[in-house]
GROMACS .gro file of C-alpha atoms in nm:
model
  322
    1UNK     CA    1   0.000   0.000   0.000
    2UNK     CA    2   0.137   0.339  -0.098
    3UNK     CA    3   0.104   0.585   0.192
    4UNK     CA    4   0.166   0.955   0.132
    5UNK     CA    5   0.195   1.228   0.389
    6UNK     CA    6   0.314   1.588   0.381
    7UNK     CA    7   0.383   1.822   0.671
    8UNK     CA    8   0.426   2.197   0.656
    9UNK     CA    9   0.739   2.363   0.795
   10UNK     CA   10   0.549   2.584   1.034
   11UNK     CA   11   0.778   2.598   1.335
   12UNK     CA   12   0.963   2.391   1.595
   13UNK     CA   13   0.874   2.023   1.630
   14UNK     CA   14   0.707   1.952   1.963
   15UNK     CA   15   0.577   1.652   2.157
   16UNK     CA   16   0.232   1.685   1.999
   17UNK     CA   17   0.382   1.660   1.649
   18UNK     CA   18   0.584   1.357   1.747
   19UNK     CA   19   0.324   1.142   1.923
   20UNK     CA   20   0.030   1.231   1.697
   21UNK     CA   21   0.202   1.234   1.357
   22UNK     CA   22   0.569   1.145   1.338
   23UNK     CA   23   0.576   0.831   1.555
   24UNK     CA   24   0.283   0.670   1.363
   25UNK     CA   25   0.463   0.767   1.041
   26UNK     CA   26   0.780   0.590   1.154
   27UNK     CA   27   0.585   0.281   1.257
   28UNK     CA   28   0.412   0.274   0.917
   29UNK     CA   29   0.749   0.317   0.745
   30UNK     CA   30   0.879   0.004   0.916
   31UNK     CA   31   0.583  -0.214   0.814
   32UNK     CA   32   0.682  -0.426   0.515
   33UNK     CA   33   0.350  -0.389   0.332
   34UNK     CA   34   0.375  -0.007   0.321
   35UNK     CA   35   0.550   0.208   0.063
   36UNK     CA   36   0.602   0.542   0.237
   37UNK     CA   37   0.614   0.878   0.058
   38UNK     CA   38   0.692   1.168   0.292
   39UNK     CA   39   0.744   1.526   0.181
   40UNK     CA   40   0.792   1.868   0.336
   41UNK     CA   41   0.506   2.083   0.206
   42UNK     CA   42   0.687   2.416   0.170
   43UNK     CA   43   0.460   2.536  -0.113
   44UNK     CA   44   0.157   2.476   0.110
   45UNK     CA   45   0.331   2.670   0.386
   46UNK     CA   46   0.329   2.980   0.168
   47UNK     CA   47  -0.043   3.022   0.242
   48UNK     CA   48   0.050   3.119   0.599
   49UNK     CA   49   0.256   3.414   0.719
   50UNK     CA   50   0.588   3.234   0.674
   51UNK     CA   51   0.804   3.379   0.398
   52UNK     CA   52   1.162   3.449   0.297
   53UNK     CA   53   1.444   3.342   0.527
   54UNK     CA   54   1.203   3.221   0.795
   55UNK     CA   55   1.047   2.967   0.558
   56UNK     CA   56   1.392   2.851   0.445
   57UNK     CA   57   1.509   2.804   0.803
   58UNK     CA   58   1.196   2.622   0.912
   59UNK     CA   59   1.212   2.394   0.606
   60UNK     CA   60   1.572   2.296   0.679
   61UNK     CA   61   1.503   2.247   1.051
   62UNK     CA   62   1.203   2.025   0.976
   63UNK     CA   63   1.410   1.811   0.737
   64UNK     CA   64   1.675   1.769   1.008
   65UNK     CA   65   1.406   1.688   1.265
   66UNK     CA   66   1.239   1.421   1.052
   67UNK     CA   67   1.570   1.250   0.978
   68UNK     CA   68   1.682   1.270   1.342
   69UNK     CA   69   1.356   1.122   1.471
   70UNK     CA   70   1.367   0.819   1.244
   71UNK     CA   71   1.252   0.890   0.889
   72UNK     CA   72   1.481   0.661   0.690
   73UNK     CA   73   1.549   0.784   0.334
   74UNK     CA   74   1.670   0.434   0.245
   75UNK     CA   75   1.323   0.296   0.317
   76UNK     CA   76   1.092   0.592   0.255
   77UNK     CA   77   1.089   0.840  -0.031
   78UNK     CA   78   1.158   1.169   0.147
   79UNK     CA   79   1.173   1.497  -0.044
   80UNK     CA   80   1.097   1.866  -0.057
   81UNK     CA   81   0.772   1.963  -0.231
   82UNK     CA   82   0.938   2.245  -0.425
   83UNK     CA   83   1.186   1.996  -0.575
   84UNK     CA   84   0.904   1.802  -0.746
   85UNK     CA   85   0.780   2.050  -1.006
   86UNK     CA   86   0.549   1.806  -1.189
   87UNK     CA   87   0.295   1.853  -0.910
   88UNK     CA   88   0.257   2.225  -0.988
   89UNK     CA   89   0.191   2.147  -1.354
   90UNK     CA   90  -0.065   1.883  -1.261
   91UNK     CA   91  -0.219   2.129  -1.014
   92UNK     CA   92  -0.307   2.355  -1.307
   93UNK     CA   93  -0.445   2.066  -1.513
   94UNK     CA   94  -0.650   1.945  -1.216
   95UNK     CA   95  -0.790   2.296  -1.172
   96UNK     CA   96  -0.981   2.244  -1.497
   97UNK     CA   97  -1.182   1.972  -1.322
   98UNK     CA   98  -1.245   2.166  -1.001
   99UNK     CA   99  -1.588   2.326  -0.952
  100UNK     CA  100  -1.583   2.659  -0.768
  101UNK     CA  101  -1.856   2.538  -0.536
  102UNK     CA  102  -1.641   2.247  -0.421
  103UNK     CA  103  -1.372   2.484  -0.298
  104UNK     CA  104  -1.619   2.733  -0.155
  105UNK     CA  105  -1.749   2.457   0.073
  106UNK     CA  106  -1.403   2.374   0.210
  107UNK     CA  107  -1.412   2.399   0.589
  108UNK     CA  108  -1.041   2.474   0.630
  109UNK     CA  109  -1.061   2.774   0.395
  110UNK     CA  110  -1.358   2.925   0.578
  111UNK     CA  111  -1.194   2.858   0.915
  112UNK     CA  112  -0.867   3.028   0.817
  113UNK     CA  113  -1.048   3.329   0.671
  114UNK     CA  114  -1.244   3.364   0.994
  115UNK     CA  115  -0.912   3.375   1.182
  116UNK     CA  116  -0.786   3.666   0.974
  117UNK     CA  117  -0.583   3.506   0.695
  118UNK     CA  118  -0.601   3.687   0.362
  119UNK     CA  119  -0.858   3.543   0.119
  120UNK     CA  120  -0.618   3.494  -0.171
  121UNK     CA  121  -0.613   3.238  -0.452
  122UNK     CA  122  -0.340   3.029  -0.292
  123UNK     CA  123  -0.544   2.971   0.021
  124UNK     CA  124  -0.862   2.914  -0.181
  125UNK     CA  125  -0.704   2.659  -0.415
  126UNK     CA  126  -0.502   2.485  -0.142
  127UNK     CA  127  -0.714   2.166  -0.171
  128UNK     CA  128  -0.633   2.140  -0.545
  129UNK     CA  129  -0.259   2.148  -0.478
  130UNK     CA  130  -0.307   1.890  -0.203
  131UNK     CA  131  -0.507   1.675  -0.447
  132UNK     CA  132  -0.228   1.705  -0.703
  133UNK     CA  133   0.023   1.587  -0.442
  134UNK     CA  134  -0.192   1.287  -0.358
  135UNK     CA  135  -0.307   1.184  -0.706
  136UNK     CA  136   0.014   1.224  -0.904
  137UNK     CA  137   0.190   0.979  -0.670
  138UNK     CA  138  -0.100   0.730  -0.692
  139UNK     CA  139  -0.135   0.724  -0.312
  140UNK     CA  140  -0.370   0.462  -0.168
  141UNK     CA  141  -0.381   0.604   0.184
  142UNK     CA  142  -0.326   0.953   0.326
  143UNK     CA  143  -0.284   0.985   0.705
  144UNK     CA  144  -0.460   1.304   0.813
  145UNK     CA  145  -0.622   1.461   1.113
  146UNK     CA  146  -0.999   1.487   1.122
  147UNK     CA  147  -0.978   1.849   1.003
  148UNK     CA  148  -0.814   1.733   0.678
  149UNK     CA  149  -1.054   1.452   0.584
  150UNK     CA  150  -1.250   1.684   0.356
  151UNK     CA  151  -0.935   1.760   0.154
  152UNK     CA  152  -0.880   1.390   0.083
  153UNK     CA  153  -1.246   1.361  -0.016
  154UNK     CA  154  -1.194   1.653  -0.257
  155UNK     CA  155  -0.898   1.465  -0.408
  156UNK     CA  156  -1.124   1.161  -0.458
  157UNK     CA  157  -1.394   1.376  -0.620
  158UNK     CA  158  -1.145   1.528  -0.864
  159UNK     CA  159  -0.998   1.187  -0.945
  160UNK     CA  160  -1.345   1.054  -1.020
  161UNK     CA  161  -1.421   1.348  -1.251
  162UNK     CA  162  -1.095   1.294  -1.436
  163UNK     CA  163  -1.142   0.917  -1.459
  164UNK     CA  164  -1.499   0.953  -1.581
  165UNK     CA  165  -1.363   1.144  -1.881
  166UNK     CA  166  -1.040   0.956  -1.953
  167UNK     CA  167  -1.067   0.613  -1.791
  168UNK     CA  168  -0.908   0.465  -1.478
  169UNK     CA  169  -0.597   0.683  -1.477
  170UNK     CA  170  -0.590   0.818  -1.122
  171UNK     CA  171  -0.590   0.608  -0.803
  172UNK     CA  172  -0.872   0.691  -0.561
  173UNK     CA  173  -0.714   0.769  -0.223
  174UNK     CA  174  -0.858   0.705   0.120
  175UNK     CA  175  -0.807   0.913   0.432
  176UNK     CA  176  -0.632   0.717   0.706
  177UNK     CA  177  -0.744   0.827   1.049
  178UNK     CA  178  -0.575   0.695   1.362
  179UNK     CA  179  -0.863   0.694   1.609
  180UNK     CA  180  -0.640   0.570   1.891
  181UNK     CA  181  -0.417   0.879   1.885
  182UNK     CA  182  -0.501   1.088   2.189
  183UNK     CA  183  -0.485   1.466   2.192
  184UNK     CA  184  -0.149   1.563   2.338
  185UNK     CA  185  -0.197   1.832   2.604
  186UNK     CA  186   0.015   2.144   2.606
  187UNK     CA  187   0.157   2.320   2.908
  188UNK     CA  188  -0.183   2.481   2.975
  189UNK     CA  189  -0.386   2.162   2.932
  190UNK     CA  190  -0.528   2.260   2.591
  191UNK     CA  191  -0.418   2.073   2.278
  192UNK     CA  192  -0.045   2.124   2.224
  193UNK     CA  193  -0.013   2.368   1.936
  194UNK     CA  194   0.226   2.635   1.817
  195UNK     CA  195  -0.079   2.858   1.773
  196UNK     CA  196  -0.152   2.835   2.147
  197UNK     CA  197   0.214   2.888   2.245
  198UNK     CA  198   0.192   2.593   2.485
  199UNK     CA  199   0.444   2.354   2.330
  200UNK     CA  200   0.732   2.148   2.463
  201UNK     CA  201   0.986   2.149   2.181
  202UNK     CA  202   1.183   1.831   2.112
  203UNK     CA  203   1.505   1.998   2.001
  204UNK     CA  204   1.506   2.297   2.234
  205UNK     CA  205   1.825   2.356   2.431
  206UNK     CA  206   1.815   2.214   2.783
  207UNK     CA  207   1.754   2.550   2.949
  208UNK     CA  208   1.455   2.626   2.721
  209UNK     CA  209   1.321   2.272   2.756
  210UNK     CA  210   1.329   2.295   3.136
  211UNK     CA  211   1.158   2.636   3.122
  212UNK     CA  212   0.879   2.497   2.900
  213UNK     CA  213   0.821   2.198   3.129
  214UNK     CA  214   0.825   2.417   3.439
  215UNK     CA  215   0.549   2.625   3.275
  216UNK     CA  216   0.304   2.331   3.291
  217UNK     CA  217  -0.005   2.445   3.480
  218UNK     CA  218  -0.084   2.255   3.802
  219UNK     CA  219  -0.308   2.306   4.102
  220UNK     CA  220  -0.202   2.428   4.446
  221UNK     CA  221  -0.209   2.099   4.640
  222UNK     CA  222   0.032   2.113   4.934
  223UNK     CA  223   0.355   1.916   4.899
  224UNK     CA  224   0.273   1.664   5.175
  225UNK     CA  225  -0.073   1.582   5.044
  226UNK     CA  226  -0.155   1.308   4.787
  227UNK     CA  227  -0.192   1.440   4.431
  228UNK     CA  228  -0.455   1.367   4.168
  229UNK     CA  229  -0.281   1.216   3.865
  230UNK     CA  230  -0.607   1.173   3.669
  231UNK     CA  231  -0.631   1.536   3.558
  232UNK     CA  232  -0.266   1.633   3.587
  233UNK     CA  233  -0.099   1.770   3.274
  234UNK     CA  234   0.240   1.646   3.392
  235UNK     CA  235   0.117   1.288   3.427
  236UNK     CA  236  -0.066   1.304   3.091
  237UNK     CA  237   0.266   1.389   2.922
  238UNK     CA  238   0.487   1.159   3.130
  239UNK     CA  239   0.277   0.850   3.054
  240UNK     CA  240   0.356   0.890   2.683
  241UNK     CA  241   0.712   0.780   2.766
  242UNK     CA  242   0.625   0.503   3.013
  243UNK     CA  243   0.517   0.142   2.985
  244UNK     CA  244   0.238   0.002   3.202
  245UNK     CA  245   0.467  -0.058   3.500
  246UNK     CA  246   0.619   0.288   3.476
  247UNK     CA  247   0.275   0.448   3.469
  248UNK     CA  248   0.165   0.253   3.777
  249UNK     CA  249   0.480   0.351   3.964
  250UNK     CA  250   0.421   0.718   3.884
  251UNK     CA  251   0.058   0.694   3.997
  252UNK     CA  252   0.178   0.554   4.330
  253UNK     CA  253   0.414   0.849   4.372
  254UNK     CA  254   0.122   1.088   4.317
  255UNK     CA  255  -0.102   0.906   4.563
  256UNK     CA  256   0.168   0.866   4.827
  257UNK     CA  257   0.225   1.239   4.867
  258UNK     CA  258   0.538   1.404   5.007
  259UNK     CA  259   0.640   1.513   4.658
  260UNK     CA  260   0.546   1.843   4.496
  261UNK     CA  261   0.463   1.907   4.133
  262UNK     CA  262   0.814   2.043   4.092
  263UNK     CA  263   0.945   1.690   4.151
  264UNK     CA  264   0.717   1.552   3.881
  265UNK     CA  265   0.820   1.826   3.637
  266UNK     CA  266   1.185   1.738   3.700
  267UNK     CA  267   1.100   1.371   3.635
  268UNK     CA  268   0.926   1.461   3.306
  269UNK     CA  269   1.228   1.669   3.203
  270UNK     CA  270   1.456   1.367   3.252
  271UNK     CA  271   1.212   1.143   3.061
  272UNK     CA  272   1.212   1.377   2.762
  273UNK     CA  273   1.591   1.414   2.759
  274UNK     CA  274   1.645   1.039   2.789
  275UNK     CA  275   1.386   0.942   2.524
  276UNK     CA  276   1.514   1.188   2.265
  277UNK     CA  277   1.885   1.166   2.355
  278UNK     CA  278   1.996   1.003   2.030
  279UNK     CA  279   1.756   1.210   1.819
  280UNK     CA  280   1.883   1.536   1.972
  281UNK     CA  281   2.244   1.434   1.907
  282UNK     CA  282   2.167   1.344   1.546
  283UNK     CA  283   1.970   1.667   1.498
  284UNK     CA  284   2.266   1.875   1.613
  285UNK     CA  285   2.488   1.682   1.372
  286UNK     CA  286   2.250   1.739   1.079
  287UNK     CA  287   2.179   2.105   1.154
  288UNK     CA  288   2.551   2.167   1.110
  289UNK     CA  289   2.572   1.971   0.784
  290UNK     CA  290   2.338   2.135   0.535
  291UNK     CA  291   2.518   1.971   0.242
  292UNK     CA  292   2.437   1.622   0.371
  293UNK     CA  293   2.069   1.708   0.427
  294UNK     CA  294   2.044   1.871   0.084
  295UNK     CA  295   2.187   1.555  -0.078
  296UNK     CA  296   1.930   1.337   0.103
  297UNK     CA  297   1.646   1.562  -0.015
  298UNK     CA  298   1.784   1.568  -0.369
  299UNK     CA  299   1.796   1.187  -0.378
  300UNK     CA  300   1.437   1.171  -0.255
  301UNK     CA  301   1.325   1.426  -0.513
  302UNK     CA  302   1.489   1.222  -0.789
  303UNK     CA  303   1.291   0.914  -0.683
  304UNK     CA  304   0.970   1.118  -0.655
  305UNK     CA  305   1.018   1.282  -0.995
  306UNK     CA  306   1.083   0.947  -1.161
  307UNK     CA  307   0.738   0.833  -1.050
  308UNK     CA  308   0.553   1.151  -1.145
  309UNK     CA  309   0.713   1.211  -1.485
  310UNK     CA  310   0.556   0.907  -1.654
  311UNK     CA  311   0.217   0.972  -1.496
  312UNK     CA  312   0.221   1.339  -1.597
  313UNK     CA  313   0.321   1.254  -1.955
  314UNK     CA  314   0.021   1.021  -1.977
  315UNK     CA  315  -0.209   1.289  -1.838
  316UNK     CA  316  -0.074   1.560  -2.071
  317UNK     CA  317  -0.125   1.335  -2.374
  318UNK     CA  318  -0.486   1.283  -2.271
  319UNK     CA  319  -0.532   1.658  -2.221
  320UNK     CA  320  -0.385   1.735  -2.563
  321UNK     CA  321  -0.081   1.921  -2.434
  322UNK     CA  322   0.142   1.926  -2.745
   0.00000   0.00000   0.00000
């Protein structure tokens, strides 16, 4: 099964990114029946406020982060969206099959406009570019959050319109939703998100990481009293790193009392550092070796372009592009 996923370079990678998106991606990569296609969606990122040097920096940092956390370019096809130009050409062709009403009904577009983003063509036609990414690589499955299901459905609709005219040319994708992925809480208890400024960043320096963890909101239970782990943000994050026995041991510490929330924050800090020790070391190595990262992305783009070139030639012949 060909699985395709793209992530925007929109800022620092945090625990929410890792446990909700990247870890499932790595697990899928290592399953023998999956053919993984993973790209950094830097063209999609242009619909947000990121531009110029900031976008370049965030793109490079995300590439380093993915590789450090376990994306294996020897197993997966890993590339930069802007290095696969066939998709932009197909995006224009696919636009000829896209009804205005279909895009006007897109929830993500209306939501972003309501939050103050400029109503430009790039934002409006975002689902068509996403459809081009999915369809030109003949993806069978597209892992997405629930807010992106509609975009995969749009890709299916456009593929059906194209196939109804030209035959079974485009693969019909399906959205892949991981229902067992819990919402990762941020330092304030809300969903961890860069937008909410409540993240714990994986590759932050130790001083910043400790500051972020110490910012986790807790109640004012006295140090000697037993603590409630059920609704504690520290416990909710710590259990992500623990097996069943580790979780039970931490619960007992909460219920026993004589430890303050500062002790549990210090414990979480050590858990994060220990879990990501090798990834943080590899990230620091990659961030100082842009040439190596660029070569990896170039190799991935070459593999991606080899797949899209034949498909696009077939599509252009059908469209009468001389």
